[in-house]
Amino acid sequence: PAKPEEKEPETKQPEPTKELEPTKVSEKPTKVETKEPVVKESAEEIAARAKNKAAALLRNKMKERGDLDSQRRADDAVNDLIFERVRSLQSLVDQEIPLQSVYSLVNVNDMTSAACSLVKAAIPTTYGQSEIAALNNALKASADALKNLFTVVKKFASLFGDEDKKEVLSNALTLQGTVKSLIAIIKQLNGKPNDETLRENLLSTTKQMVDTVYKFFKACEVASLEYVSTTSQSAAEQITKIIEAGSGTDKDGLDEACKTAAFTTLKLSQLIKTRASQSCVKNVRVGLNASASIIERTTLELINECKKLWAQGLKPNEDTNNLAKKILLEYRQVNNNLQKPSSQTNHSLTEQGDQFNQLAGSVSEIIQQLSEINFSSDLDKALVLQMKLIGRKLENLDSIDSMEGKTIISIANEIVEALKKIRVGMAAMEKKSRDQALNRRLKVWAESLLNFMLAIRLSVSSLLLKLPIEGELQLSVKVDGAVVQCS
């Protein structure tokens, strides 16, 4: 058989070798790293940056809630972080705000007490042994009321302009001469108690004393009005300084301007409320109290707005200027209310008796409301007892047209004594209290009650002596004012 052909083994051709490509060199130039200098932040800048970051985080978190109320709270929370929100004017004041009684400057309290005692002792138609003794005691009280008058009257007179100053000093001399005349007349009455001429001279001199004491009472009211006016001018200057400090770069200066304005504003508000509480005209009383509240509230708003703008690096704007204008306009409104002339009334004794009857009903309602409160302190219970006493005395005065003068003046004095005890209770409450806002209200109430105490003494005196000033001091009107304050 034929042999198969032998195939030659296949030989693999070697693969061509690839030439290595040369390494590409980057055309970009190499950067040489340089370290930038580290800028150090001040402690204030670090705090501001942290505060802004926290504010942004808080704003975003609060916005996620979506509703308007939460958005409002978010804005408030952010504002609290951005600037120190002032919650009340009182929080900026670290000292007590005084309220000096203008009547204590010339001791009108003792003057009115002495005059009222003299009237009670002088009005009997005949003088027996007890009446002469009462006259001697009233004379002593009158002399005691003059002891320090000439020591303080010059300082008191300095509060007025030239013409009013002369009148105040002249009234002091008149009062001194009146008491000297009383000494001579009563000395003669001790030996001639039934001398009708001496009795007429006594009544005439007593009228002069009541009229002169009333002039001191009115001078104190004028001084009070002047003090409100000067304090409002000072407060207006402080409002301007807040705006000026808000335009500057000194935070301490702004804070100090706000503190000073807060103190002056609260002081002014206290004076305005005192004058309001002493007014027997309802519209004036309401208007003054409303102005005091607006002044306090708007001043607080201005302080917060200026602080917020300053924290944001902004200056006071039209809104802050409008707030300042609103405050200044309210000062003017206060002055207009205070300058309104006091109204006179001409109620007959019968009409005043009807008014006393209505007042007795009002006091009964007050006592009924107080009886529903479970008072824990003896002081509160004592004050309620004084209100009950006033209520009973008012019930007696409903027949004032048929009463003897001595009885009328005795009842009026008992009402005054009850008011005096209420004032003592208020002073005790103020000493125990640490609430400055309450203490300011207590000061205002106490001063207004003192005003009505003095007015009631002068009122009943002018009523029994039939003096022209009785129209400005009608007893029922003044007692009504006192009851309003007690309620």
Short mmCIF file of C-alpha atoms in Angstrom, two decimals:
data_model
loop_
_atom_site.label_atom_id
_atom_site.label_comp_id
_atom_site.label_asym_id
_atom_site.label_seq_id
_atom_site.Cartn_x
_atom_site.Cartn_y
_atom_site.Cartn_z
CA PRO A 1 0.00 0.00 0.00
CA ALA A 2 0.96 3.43 -0.72
CA LYS A 3 2.34 5.44 2.19
CA PRO A 4 0.60 8.67 3.10
CA GLU A 5 2.42 11.80 2.37
CA GLU A 6 4.19 13.21 5.32
CA LYS A 7 3.25 16.79 6.18
CA GLU A 8 5.90 19.13 7.29
CA PRO A 9 5.25 20.65 10.72
CA GLU A 10 3.90 24.21 10.63
CA THR A 11 6.16 26.79 12.05
CA LYS A 12 4.63 29.89 13.71
CA GLN A 13 5.83 33.20 12.55
CA PRO A 14 7.01 35.43 15.39
CA GLU A 15 4.76 38.40 16.08
CA PRO A 16 6.21 41.73 15.22
CA THR A 17 7.43 43.58 18.22
CA LYS A 18 5.71 46.88 19.04
CA GLU A 19 7.89 49.79 19.59
CA LEU A 20 7.36 51.49 22.93
CA GLU A 21 5.87 54.94 22.60
CA PRO A 22 7.78 57.64 24.35
CA THR A 23 6.23 58.94 27.58
CA LYS A 24 4.24 62.12 26.95
CA VAL A 25 5.40 65.05 28.97
CA SER A 26 2.56 67.23 30.34
CA GLU A 27 2.46 70.58 28.72
CA LYS A 28 0.83 72.17 31.79
CA PRO A 29 3.21 73.95 34.15
CA THR A 30 3.37 72.56 37.62
CA LYS A 31 1.72 74.72 40.27
CA VAL A 32 3.75 75.85 43.16
CA GLU A 33 1.54 75.76 46.26
CA THR A 34 1.78 78.83 48.46
CA LYS A 35 0.25 79.06 51.94
CA GLU A 36 -2.09 82.01 52.51
CA PRO A 37 -1.63 83.88 55.79
CA VAL A 38 -4.16 82.91 58.49
CA VAL A 39 -6.47 85.80 59.40
CA LYS A 40 -7.29 85.77 63.09
CA GLU A 41 -10.85 86.73 64.05
CA SER A 42 -11.62 88.78 67.09
CA ALA A 43 -13.73 87.31 69.87
CA GLU A 44 -16.62 89.61 68.84
CA GLU A 45 -16.43 88.45 65.19
CA ILE A 46 -16.36 84.79 66.20
CA ALA A 47 -19.37 85.32 68.46
CA ALA A 48 -21.23 87.22 65.73
CA ARG A 49 -20.51 84.49 63.14
CA ALA A 50 -21.66 81.78 65.54
CA LYS A 51 -24.78 83.73 66.38
CA ASN A 52 -25.64 84.27 62.68
CA LYS A 53 -25.07 80.59 61.93
CA ALA A 54 -27.26 79.55 64.84
CA ALA A 55 -29.90 82.03 63.71
CA ALA A 56 -29.92 80.60 60.19
CA LEU A 57 -30.18 77.03 61.45
CA LEU A 58 -32.98 77.90 63.78
CA ARG A 59 -34.83 79.85 61.10
CA ASN A 60 -34.67 76.93 58.67
CA LYS A 61 -35.80 74.47 61.30
CA MET A 62 -38.76 76.59 62.33
CA LYS A 63 -39.78 77.33 58.74
CA GLU A 64 -40.20 73.61 58.09
CA ARG A 65 -43.26 73.60 60.27
CA GLY A 66 -45.03 75.64 57.65
CA ASP A 67 -47.83 77.33 59.57
CA LEU A 68 -47.96 81.06 60.18
CA ASP A 69 -47.84 80.79 63.96
CA SER A 70 -44.63 78.77 63.92
CA GLN A 71 -43.18 81.25 61.42
CA ARG A 72 -43.94 84.07 63.84
CA ARG A 73 -42.27 82.16 66.64
CA ALA A 74 -39.32 81.50 64.36
CA ASP A 75 -38.92 85.21 63.68
CA ASP A 76 -39.15 85.98 67.40
CA ALA A 77 -36.58 83.30 68.22
CA VAL A 78 -34.25 84.62 65.53
CA ASN A 79 -34.64 88.17 66.80
CA ASP A 80 -33.82 87.00 70.31
CA LEU A 81 -30.57 85.59 68.98
CA ILE A 82 -29.74 88.62 66.88
CA PHE A 83 -30.35 91.22 69.59
CA GLU A 84 -31.28 91.39 73.24
CA ARG A 85 -35.05 91.83 73.23
CA VAL A 86 -36.24 93.99 76.12
CA ARG A 87 -39.36 92.49 77.67
CA SER A 88 -40.29 95.47 79.85
CA LEU A 89 -39.01 98.92 80.75
CA GLN A 90 -38.73 97.78 84.35
CA SER A 91 -36.12 95.18 83.34
CA LEU A 92 -33.80 98.05 82.33
CA VAL A 93 -34.18 99.86 85.65
CA ASP A 94 -32.10 98.65 88.58
CA GLN A 95 -33.20 101.27 91.11
CA GLU A 96 -36.38 102.35 92.83
CA ILE A 97 -38.39 105.06 91.11
CA PRO A 98 -39.28 107.63 93.79
CA LEU A 99 -42.55 109.51 94.10
CA GLN A 100 -42.10 112.34 96.56
CA SER A 101 -45.34 113.77 97.87
CA VAL A 102 -45.55 117.40 96.80
CA TYR A 103 -47.79 118.10 99.80
CA SER A 104 -44.99 117.18 102.19
CA LEU A 105 -42.83 120.04 100.87
CA VAL A 106 -44.74 122.56 103.00
CA ASN A 107 -46.58 120.12 105.29
CA VAL A 108 -50.05 120.82 103.90
CA ASN A 109 -51.29 117.70 105.68
CA ASP A 110 -50.81 119.31 109.11
CA MET A 111 -52.16 122.63 107.82
CA THR A 112 -55.46 121.12 106.63
CA SER A 113 -55.80 119.07 109.80
CA ALA A 114 -55.31 122.16 111.96
CA ALA A 115 -57.73 124.22 109.85
CA CYS A 116 -60.41 121.53 110.04
CA SER A 117 -60.01 121.26 113.83
CA LEU A 118 -60.30 125.03 114.13
CA VAL A 119 -63.52 125.08 112.08
CA LYS A 120 -65.05 122.35 114.23
CA ALA A 121 -64.16 124.26 117.40
CA ALA A 122 -65.30 127.66 116.07
CA ILE A 123 -68.77 126.86 114.62
CA PRO A 124 -70.77 126.28 117.87
CA THR A 125 -73.20 129.14 118.57
CA THR A 126 -72.14 129.31 122.25
CA TYR A 127 -68.92 128.46 123.99
CA GLY A 128 -68.94 126.48 127.20
CA GLN A 129 -66.01 124.97 129.01
CA SER A 130 -65.60 122.05 126.59
CA GLU A 131 -65.86 124.36 123.54
CA ILE A 132 -63.18 126.67 124.94
CA ALA A 133 -60.93 123.64 125.57
CA ALA A 134 -61.47 122.56 121.95
CA LEU A 135 -60.55 126.05 120.75
CA ASN A 136 -57.34 125.99 122.79
CA ASN A 137 -56.38 122.60 121.32
CA ALA A 138 -57.15 123.77 117.78
CA LEU A 139 -55.02 126.86 118.35
CA LYS A 140 -52.10 124.71 119.49
CA ALA A 141 -52.44 122.55 116.35
CA SER A 142 -52.44 125.69 114.19
CA ALA A 143 -49.29 126.99 115.85
CA ASP A 144 -47.58 123.60 115.48
CA ALA A 145 -48.41 123.55 111.75
CA LEU A 146 -46.39 126.77 111.36
CA LYS A 147 -43.30 125.58 113.23
CA ASN A 148 -41.26 124.61 110.17
CA LEU A 149 -43.14 126.63 107.57
CA PHE A 150 -40.58 129.39 107.15
CA THR A 151 -37.77 126.83 107.10
CA VAL A 152 -39.16 125.12 103.99
CA VAL A 153 -41.28 127.77 102.28
CA LYS A 154 -38.35 129.43 100.49
CA LYS A 155 -37.30 126.13 98.94
CA PHE A 156 -40.92 125.48 97.96
CA ALA A 157 -41.25 128.96 96.47
CA SER A 158 -38.16 128.37 94.32
CA LEU A 159 -40.21 125.86 92.27
CA PHE A 160 -42.23 128.74 90.79
CA GLY A 161 -41.71 131.75 88.57
CA ASP A 162 -41.21 135.22 90.00
CA GLU A 163 -44.89 136.17 90.33
CA ASP A 164 -45.99 132.84 91.80
CA LYS A 165 -42.96 132.84 94.10
CA LYS A 166 -44.01 136.19 95.56
CA GLU A 167 -47.54 134.89 96.09
CA VAL A 168 -46.33 131.78 97.93
CA LEU A 169 -44.14 133.84 100.27
CA SER A 170 -47.00 136.30 100.78
CA ASN A 171 -49.38 133.44 101.70
CA ALA A 172 -46.88 132.23 104.30
CA LEU A 173 -46.80 135.67 105.90
CA THR A 174 -50.61 135.86 105.79
CA LEU A 175 -50.90 132.49 107.51
CA GLN A 176 -48.46 133.57 110.18
CA GLY A 177 -50.44 136.76 110.81
CA THR A 178 -53.71 134.79 110.90
CA VAL A 179 -52.43 132.47 113.61
CA LYS A 180 -51.22 135.46 115.64
CA SER A 181 -54.72 136.95 115.41
CA LEU A 182 -56.22 133.63 116.50
CA ILE A 183 -53.99 133.57 119.56
CA ALA A 184 -55.21 137.02 120.61
CA ILE A 185 -58.90 136.27 119.95
CA ILE A 186 -58.99 132.88 121.68
CA LYS A 187 -57.07 134.28 124.61
CA GLN A 188 -59.85 136.86 125.08
CA LEU A 189 -62.57 134.24 124.58
CA ASN A 190 -61.13 132.26 127.48
CA GLY A 191 -62.17 135.17 129.67
CA LYS A 192 -65.29 136.27 127.73
CA PRO A 193 -66.78 133.12 126.16
CA ASN A 194 -70.15 134.79 125.47
CA ASP A 195 -68.80 137.88 123.71
CA GLU A 196 -70.54 137.88 120.30
CA THR A 197 -68.05 140.29 118.73
CA LEU A 198 -65.16 137.99 119.64
CA ARG A 199 -67.06 135.04 118.18
CA GLU A 200 -67.61 136.91 114.88
CA ASN A 201 -63.92 137.86 114.79
CA LEU A 202 -63.02 134.21 115.40
CA LEU A 203 -65.20 133.00 112.51
CA SER A 204 -63.79 135.68 110.19
CA THR A 205 -60.20 134.77 111.09
CA THR A 206 -60.98 131.06 110.72
CA LYS A 207 -62.30 131.70 107.19
CA GLN A 208 -59.08 133.51 106.38
CA MET A 209 -57.01 130.58 107.64
CA VAL A 210 -58.99 128.00 105.61
CA ASP A 211 -58.68 130.18 102.50
CA THR A 212 -54.91 130.60 102.97
CA VAL A 213 -54.35 126.88 103.55
CA TYR A 214 -56.38 126.21 100.40
CA LYS A 215 -53.98 128.49 98.47
CA PHE A 216 -51.07 126.34 99.64
CA PHE A 217 -53.01 123.24 98.57
CA LYS A 218 -53.52 124.74 95.09
CA ALA A 219 -49.86 125.82 94.93
CA CYS A 220 -48.87 122.19 95.52
CA GLU A 221 -51.07 121.11 92.61
CA VAL A 222 -49.46 123.76 90.38
CA ALA A 223 -46.00 122.55 91.44
CA SER A 224 -47.05 119.00 90.60
CA LEU A 225 -48.14 120.06 87.10
CA GLU A 226 -44.84 121.88 86.57
CA TYR A 227 -42.95 118.77 87.63
CA VAL A 228 -44.85 116.65 85.11
CA SER A 229 -44.00 119.22 82.42
CA THR A 230 -40.26 119.31 83.20
CA THR A 231 -40.11 115.51 83.45
CA SER A 232 -41.81 115.14 80.06
CA GLN A 233 -39.22 117.51 78.55
CA SER A 234 -36.44 115.38 80.03
CA ALA A 235 -38.12 112.23 78.67
CA ALA A 236 -38.35 113.80 75.20
CA GLU A 237 -34.59 114.48 75.28
CA GLN A 238 -33.95 110.86 76.21
CA ILE A 239 -36.07 109.64 73.27
CA THR A 240 -33.92 111.76 70.94
CA LYS A 241 -30.75 110.29 72.46
CA ILE A 242 -31.95 106.74 71.72
CA ILE A 243 -32.25 107.66 68.03
CA GLU A 244 -28.82 109.32 68.05
CA ALA A 245 -27.16 106.38 69.82
CA GLY A 246 -28.81 103.96 67.38
CA SER A 247 -27.05 105.79 64.55
CA GLY A 248 -23.64 105.33 66.16
CA THR A 249 -21.25 102.41 66.59
CA ASP A 250 -21.09 102.22 70.37
CA LYS A 251 -23.35 99.49 71.74
CA ASP A 252 -22.71 100.54 75.33
CA GLY A 253 -23.84 104.04 74.44
CA LEU A 254 -27.10 102.70 73.00
CA ASP A 255 -27.69 100.49 76.05
CA GLU A 256 -27.09 103.40 78.41
CA ALA A 257 -29.45 105.66 76.44
CA CYS A 258 -32.16 102.97 76.61
CA LYS A 259 -31.73 102.53 80.37
CA THR A 260 -31.92 106.26 81.03
CA ALA A 261 -35.00 106.59 78.83
CA ALA A 262 -36.68 103.65 80.59
CA PHE A 263 -36.13 105.21 84.01
CA THR A 264 -37.38 108.66 82.94
CA THR A 265 -40.38 107.17 81.13
CA LEU A 266 -41.49 105.11 84.14
CA LYS A 267 -41.00 108.14 86.37
CA LEU A 268 -43.14 110.28 84.04
CA SER A 269 -45.79 107.57 83.74
CA GLN A 270 -45.97 107.39 87.52
CA LEU A 271 -46.51 111.15 87.76
CA ILE A 272 -49.17 111.12 85.04
CA LYS A 273 -51.08 108.30 86.72
CA THR A 274 -50.90 110.16 90.03
CA ARG A 275 -52.44 113.24 88.46
CA ALA A 276 -55.07 111.05 86.79
CA SER A 277 -56.02 109.41 90.07
CA GLN A 278 -56.47 112.83 91.71
CA SER A 279 -58.86 114.05 89.02
CA CYS A 280 -62.59 113.88 89.66
CA VAL A 281 -63.34 114.35 85.93
CA LYS A 282 -63.74 110.91 84.38
CA ASN A 283 -62.70 111.90 80.84
CA VAL A 284 -59.49 113.51 82.11
CA ARG A 285 -58.76 110.51 84.32
CA VAL A 286 -59.28 108.03 81.47
CA GLY A 287 -57.31 110.16 78.99
CA LEU A 288 -54.27 110.53 81.26
CA ASN A 289 -54.15 106.83 82.11
CA ALA A 290 -54.41 105.94 78.42
CA SER A 291 -51.56 108.33 77.57
CA ALA A 292 -49.34 106.84 80.29
CA SER A 293 -49.89 103.34 78.89
CA ILE A 294 -49.23 104.44 75.30
CA ILE A 295 -46.01 106.23 76.32
CA GLU A 296 -44.69 103.17 78.15
CA ARG A 297 -45.63 100.73 75.38
CA THR A 298 -44.32 102.86 72.50
CA THR A 299 -41.05 103.66 74.27
CA LEU A 300 -40.44 99.94 74.78
CA GLU A 301 -41.19 99.34 71.09
CA LEU A 302 -38.77 102.10 70.08
CA ILE A 303 -36.00 100.68 72.26
CA ASN A 304 -36.38 97.20 70.77
CA GLU A 305 -36.55 98.51 67.20
CA CYS A 306 -33.38 100.59 67.61
CA LYS A 307 -31.55 97.67 69.21
CA LYS A 308 -32.59 95.31 66.41
CA LEU A 309 -31.52 97.71 63.67
CA TRP A 310 -28.19 98.35 65.36
CA ALA A 311 -27.53 94.58 65.63
CA GLN A 312 -28.21 94.26 61.90
CA GLY A 313 -25.82 97.07 61.11
CA LEU A 314 -28.65 99.42 60.16
CA LYS A 315 -29.47 102.91 61.33
CA PRO A 316 -32.81 104.18 62.68
CA ASN A 317 -35.30 104.55 59.86
CA GLU A 318 -38.69 106.04 59.14
CA ASP A 319 -40.43 103.49 61.39
CA THR A 320 -38.33 104.43 64.41
CA ASN A 321 -38.83 108.13 63.70
CA ASN A 322 -42.59 107.57 63.57
CA LEU A 323 -42.47 105.82 66.94
CA ALA A 324 -40.56 108.76 68.42
CA LYS A 325 -43.11 111.20 66.96
CA LYS A 326 -45.95 109.15 68.45
CA ILE A 327 -44.37 109.42 71.91
CA LEU A 328 -43.83 113.17 71.60
CA LEU A 329 -47.41 113.70 70.46
CA GLU A 330 -48.62 111.79 73.51
CA TYR A 331 -46.59 114.12 75.74
CA ARG A 332 -48.48 117.00 74.18
CA GLN A 333 -51.79 115.25 74.79
CA VAL A 334 -50.89 114.81 78.47
CA ASN A 335 -50.10 118.51 78.76
CA ASN A 336 -53.43 119.43 77.13
CA ASN A 337 -55.35 117.26 79.60
CA LEU A 338 -53.50 118.66 82.58
CA GLN A 339 -54.11 122.25 81.52
CA LYS A 340 -57.89 121.82 81.42
CA PRO A 341 -59.46 124.08 84.07
CA SER A 342 -60.98 122.34 87.06
CA SER A 343 -64.74 122.29 86.82
CA GLN A 344 -66.93 123.70 89.58
CA THR A 345 -70.12 122.08 90.84
CA ASN A 346 -73.03 123.64 92.67
CA HIS A 347 -74.89 120.69 94.13
CA SER A 348 -77.29 121.50 96.93
CA LEU A 349 -77.05 119.64 100.23
CA THR A 350 -80.07 117.54 99.21
CA GLU A 351 -78.37 116.58 95.92
CA GLN A 352 -75.15 115.77 97.75
CA GLY A 353 -77.15 113.61 100.16
CA ASP A 354 -78.46 111.60 97.20
CA GLN A 355 -74.91 111.23 95.89
CA PHE A 356 -73.70 109.98 99.28
CA ASN A 357 -76.50 107.41 99.24
CA GLN A 358 -75.34 106.16 95.81
CA LEU A 359 -71.73 106.07 97.03
CA ALA A 360 -72.78 103.97 100.02
CA GLY A 361 -74.27 101.48 97.56
CA SER A 362 -71.04 101.43 95.54
CA VAL A 363 -68.97 100.77 98.66
CA SER A 364 -71.36 97.95 99.63
CA GLU A 365 -70.73 96.33 96.25
CA ILE A 366 -66.97 96.66 96.74
CA ILE A 367 -67.21 95.08 100.19
CA GLN A 368 -69.36 92.26 98.78
CA GLN A 369 -66.72 91.53 96.15
CA LEU A 370 -63.97 91.62 98.76
CA SER A 371 -65.90 89.27 101.05
CA GLU A 372 -65.72 86.61 98.33
CA ILE A 373 -61.93 86.67 98.52
CA ASN A 374 -60.28 84.53 101.17
CA PHE A 375 -57.72 86.96 102.55
CA SER A 376 -54.90 85.33 104.46
CA SER A 377 -53.15 88.33 106.01
CA ASP A 378 -54.39 90.48 108.86
CA LEU A 379 -53.41 93.55 106.84
CA ASP A 380 -55.84 92.72 104.03
CA LYS A 381 -58.61 92.06 106.54
CA ALA A 382 -57.92 95.39 108.24
CA LEU A 383 -58.21 97.23 104.92
CA VAL A 384 -61.60 95.63 104.30
CA LEU A 385 -62.74 96.80 107.74
CA GLN A 386 -61.80 100.37 106.84
CA MET A 387 -63.91 100.13 103.68
CA LYS A 388 -66.86 98.93 105.77
CA LEU A 389 -66.39 101.93 108.08
CA ILE A 390 -66.41 104.33 105.12
CA GLY A 391 -69.59 102.69 103.84
CA ARG A 392 -71.38 103.23 107.16
CA LYS A 393 -70.32 106.88 107.31
CA LEU A 394 -71.60 107.47 103.78
CA GLU A 395 -74.96 106.06 104.79
CA ASN A 396 -75.11 108.65 107.57
CA LEU A 397 -74.32 111.49 105.17
CA ASP A 398 -77.37 110.82 103.01
CA SER A 399 -79.27 113.18 105.34
CA ILE A 400 -76.57 115.88 105.27
CA ASP A 401 -79.16 118.60 104.58
CA SER A 402 -80.63 118.18 108.07
CA MET A 403 -77.41 117.59 110.02
CA GLU A 404 -75.62 119.94 112.37
CA GLY A 405 -72.30 121.24 111.17
CA LYS A 406 -70.43 119.59 114.03
CA THR A 407 -71.85 116.18 113.05
CA ILE A 408 -70.96 116.65 109.37
CA ILE A 409 -67.37 117.57 110.14
CA SER A 410 -67.03 114.65 112.59
CA ILE A 411 -68.18 112.17 109.91
CA ALA A 412 -65.83 113.71 107.35
CA ASN A 413 -62.93 113.40 109.79
CA GLU A 414 -63.76 109.74 110.41
CA ILE A 415 -63.68 109.07 106.66
CA VAL A 416 -60.30 110.80 106.49
CA GLU A 417 -59.00 108.66 109.37
CA ALA A 418 -60.13 105.51 107.53
CA LEU A 419 -58.29 106.67 104.39
CA LYS A 420 -55.22 107.38 106.52
CA LYS A 421 -55.24 103.80 107.84
CA ILE A 422 -55.58 102.45 104.31
CA ARG A 423 -52.50 104.48 103.33
CA VAL A 424 -50.60 103.01 106.28
CA GLY A 425 -51.60 99.55 105.07
CA MET A 426 -50.39 100.34 101.56
CA ALA A 427 -47.02 101.49 102.93
CA ALA A 428 -46.71 98.20 104.83
CA MET A 429 -47.52 96.24 101.65
CA GLU A 430 -44.91 98.18 99.71
CA LYS A 431 -42.19 97.37 102.25
CA LYS A 432 -42.91 93.64 101.96
CA SER A 433 -43.28 93.58 98.18
CA ARG A 434 -40.40 93.02 95.77
CA ASP A 435 -42.60 93.63 92.75
CA GLN A 436 -41.48 97.05 91.51
CA ALA A 437 -44.50 97.47 89.23
CA LEU A 438 -46.86 96.82 92.16
CA ASN A 439 -44.88 99.18 94.37
CA ARG A 440 -45.26 101.97 91.81
CA ARG A 441 -49.03 101.43 91.79
CA LEU A 442 -49.09 101.50 95.59
CA LYS A 443 -47.21 104.82 95.58
CA VAL A 444 -49.72 106.30 93.14
CA TRP A 445 -52.71 105.07 95.20
CA ALA A 446 -51.24 106.36 98.45
CA GLU A 447 -50.54 109.81 96.99
CA SER A 448 -54.02 110.06 95.47
CA LEU A 449 -55.64 109.11 98.79
CA LEU A 450 -53.57 111.78 100.51
CA ASN A 451 -54.85 114.31 97.98
CA PHE A 452 -58.46 113.35 98.74
CA MET A 453 -57.84 113.43 102.50
CA LEU A 454 -56.65 117.03 102.24
CA ALA A 455 -59.44 117.96 99.84
CA ILE A 456 -62.14 116.47 102.09
CA ARG A 457 -60.89 118.49 105.08
CA LEU A 458 -60.89 121.71 103.06
CA SER A 459 -64.22 120.79 101.47
CA VAL A 460 -66.13 120.26 104.69
CA SER A 461 -64.53 123.40 106.17
CA SER A 462 -65.54 125.56 103.21
CA LEU A 463 -69.03 123.99 103.25
CA LEU A 464 -69.68 124.91 106.88
CA LEU A 465 -68.13 128.38 106.57
CA LYS A 466 -69.91 129.02 103.22
CA LEU A 467 -66.70 129.98 101.41
CA PRO A 468 -66.60 130.58 97.63
CA ILE A 469 -64.01 127.81 97.18
CA GLU A 470 -66.68 125.27 98.12
CA GLY A 471 -67.66 125.08 94.42
CA GLU A 472 -64.25 123.58 93.59
CA LEU A 473 -64.23 121.33 96.64
CA GLN A 474 -67.76 119.93 96.96
CA LEU A 475 -67.73 117.23 99.59
CA SER A 476 -69.68 114.60 97.65
CA VAL A 477 -67.39 114.99 94.61
CA LYS A 478 -64.20 114.59 96.65
CA VAL A 479 -65.51 111.61 98.62
CA ASP A 480 -66.58 110.03 95.33
CA GLY A 481 -63.01 110.43 94.04
CA ALA A 482 -61.65 108.70 97.15
CA VAL A 483 -64.09 105.81 96.75
CA VAL A 484 -63.07 105.38 93.10
CA GLN A 485 -59.45 104.98 94.21
CA CYS A 486 -60.37 102.50 96.96
CA SER A 487 -62.27 100.38 94.47
#
